[in-house]
Amino acid sequence: RPDLTASRFIADPFAPGERMYRTGDVARWLDNGAVEYLGRSDDQLKIRGQRIELGEIDRVMQALPDVEQAVTHACVINQAAATGGD
């Protein structure tokens, strides 16, 4: 989809003529020069290396018999595993 591709690639303010990719990750520079990760700008999450939209889970759940409404909420259960630690 050319429209989606165009919206995800923006001009690189640090390298004229180059492009940057909008990943959907949100971060900020700290006074000490470090970058703090704040989360995502969309409802995507990664489960075992696969990206998925929370709405996709809702739609599958709502397609089940006897399910009228579904809401998916994500939380980190194993912080070490989520950050690549032991």
Tab-separated table of C-alpha atoms in Angstrom:
chain	number	residue	atom	x	y	z
A	1	ARG	CA	0.000	0.000	0.000
A	2	PRO	CA	1.798	3.102	-1.226
A	3	ASP	CA	-0.262	5.402	1.038
A	4	LEU	CA	0.741	3.462	4.152
A	5	THR	CA	4.376	3.316	3.046
A	6	ALA	CA	4.414	7.078	2.430
A	7	SER	CA	2.989	7.774	5.880
A	8	ARG	CA	5.611	5.590	7.593
A	9	PHE	CA	8.693	7.056	5.897
A	10	ILE	CA	9.508	10.680	6.691
A	11	ALA	CA	12.341	13.054	5.791
A	12	ASP	CA	15.393	12.538	8.001
A	13	PRO	CA	16.122	15.854	9.765
A	14	PHE	CA	19.708	14.730	10.421
A	15	ALA	CA	20.603	13.649	6.868
A	16	PRO	CA	19.194	15.728	3.991
A	17	GLY	CA	17.805	13.566	1.191
A	18	GLU	CA	17.454	10.504	3.427
A	19	ARG	CA	14.346	8.999	5.018
A	20	MET	CA	13.489	7.671	8.457
A	21	TYR	CA	10.941	4.987	9.343
A	22	ARG	CA	8.185	5.729	11.866
A	23	THR	CA	8.167	2.567	13.991
A	24	GLY	CA	5.316	3.570	16.287
A	25	ASP	CA	7.633	3.546	19.296
A	26	VAL	CA	7.489	6.683	21.465
A	27	ALA	CA	10.570	7.885	23.341
A	28	ARG	CA	12.139	11.052	24.658
A	29	TRP	CA	15.631	12.409	25.216
A	30	LEU	CA	16.594	12.839	28.861
A	31	ASP	CA	18.824	15.642	30.156
A	32	ASN	CA	21.690	13.153	30.575
A	33	GLY	CA	21.510	12.213	26.863
A	34	ALA	CA	19.807	8.857	27.419
A	35	VAL	CA	16.656	7.913	25.539
A	36	GLU	CA	13.656	6.868	27.637
A	37	TYR	CA	11.212	4.462	25.970
A	38	LEU	CA	7.621	5.510	26.728
A	39	GLY	CA	5.639	2.918	24.790
A	40	ARG	CA	3.823	2.770	21.458
A	41	SER	CA	1.649	5.237	19.578
A	42	ASP	CA	-0.711	2.455	18.504
A	43	ASP	CA	-2.257	-0.650	20.039
A	44	GLN	CA	0.397	-3.038	18.759
A	45	LEU	CA	2.322	-5.359	21.002
A	46	LYS	CA	4.855	-8.087	20.465
A	47	ILE	CA	4.220	-11.618	21.692
A	48	ARG	CA	7.084	-14.061	21.260
A	49	GLY	CA	8.489	-11.983	18.410
A	50	GLN	CA	5.191	-11.536	16.548
A	51	ARG	CA	3.523	-8.117	16.327
A	52	ILE	CA	-0.238	-8.088	16.804
A	53	GLU	CA	-2.917	-5.419	17.190
A	54	LEU	CA	-5.073	-5.680	20.307
A	55	GLY	CA	-8.117	-5.106	18.070
A	56	GLU	CA	-7.294	-8.293	16.146
A	57	ILE	CA	-7.592	-10.275	19.374
A	58	ASP	CA	-10.893	-8.534	20.169
A	59	ARG	CA	-12.319	-9.398	16.733
A	60	VAL	CA	-11.400	-13.082	17.052
A	61	MET	CA	-12.897	-13.235	20.538
A	62	GLN	CA	-16.115	-11.537	19.385
A	63	ALA	CA	-16.468	-14.059	16.564
A	64	LEU	CA	-16.771	-16.876	19.118
A	65	PRO	CA	-20.245	-18.208	19.910
A	66	ASP	CA	-21.825	-16.633	23.000
A	67	VAL	CA	-19.318	-13.735	23.113
A	68	GLU	CA	-20.978	-10.351	22.670
A	69	GLN	CA	-18.141	-8.072	23.673
A	70	ALA	CA	-14.404	-8.426	24.201
A	71	VAL	CA	-11.689	-6.113	25.461
A	72	THR	CA	-8.031	-7.069	25.337
A	73	HIS	CA	-5.680	-5.661	27.954
A	74	ALA	CA	-1.946	-6.329	27.883
A	75	CYS	CA	0.423	-6.372	30.829
A	76	VAL	CA	3.958	-7.618	31.431
A	77	ILE	CA	3.999	-10.695	33.652
A	78	ASN	CA	7.693	-11.591	33.429
A	79	GLN	CA	9.726	-8.369	33.238
A	80	ALA	CA	13.045	-10.190	32.786
A	81	ALA	CA	11.729	-12.157	29.823
A	82	ALA	CA	10.150	-9.013	28.349
A	83	THR	CA	13.452	-7.133	28.433
A	84	GLY	CA	15.664	-10.015	27.349
A	85	GLY	CA	17.014	-10.807	30.808
A	86	ASP	CA	17.066	-14.147	32.589
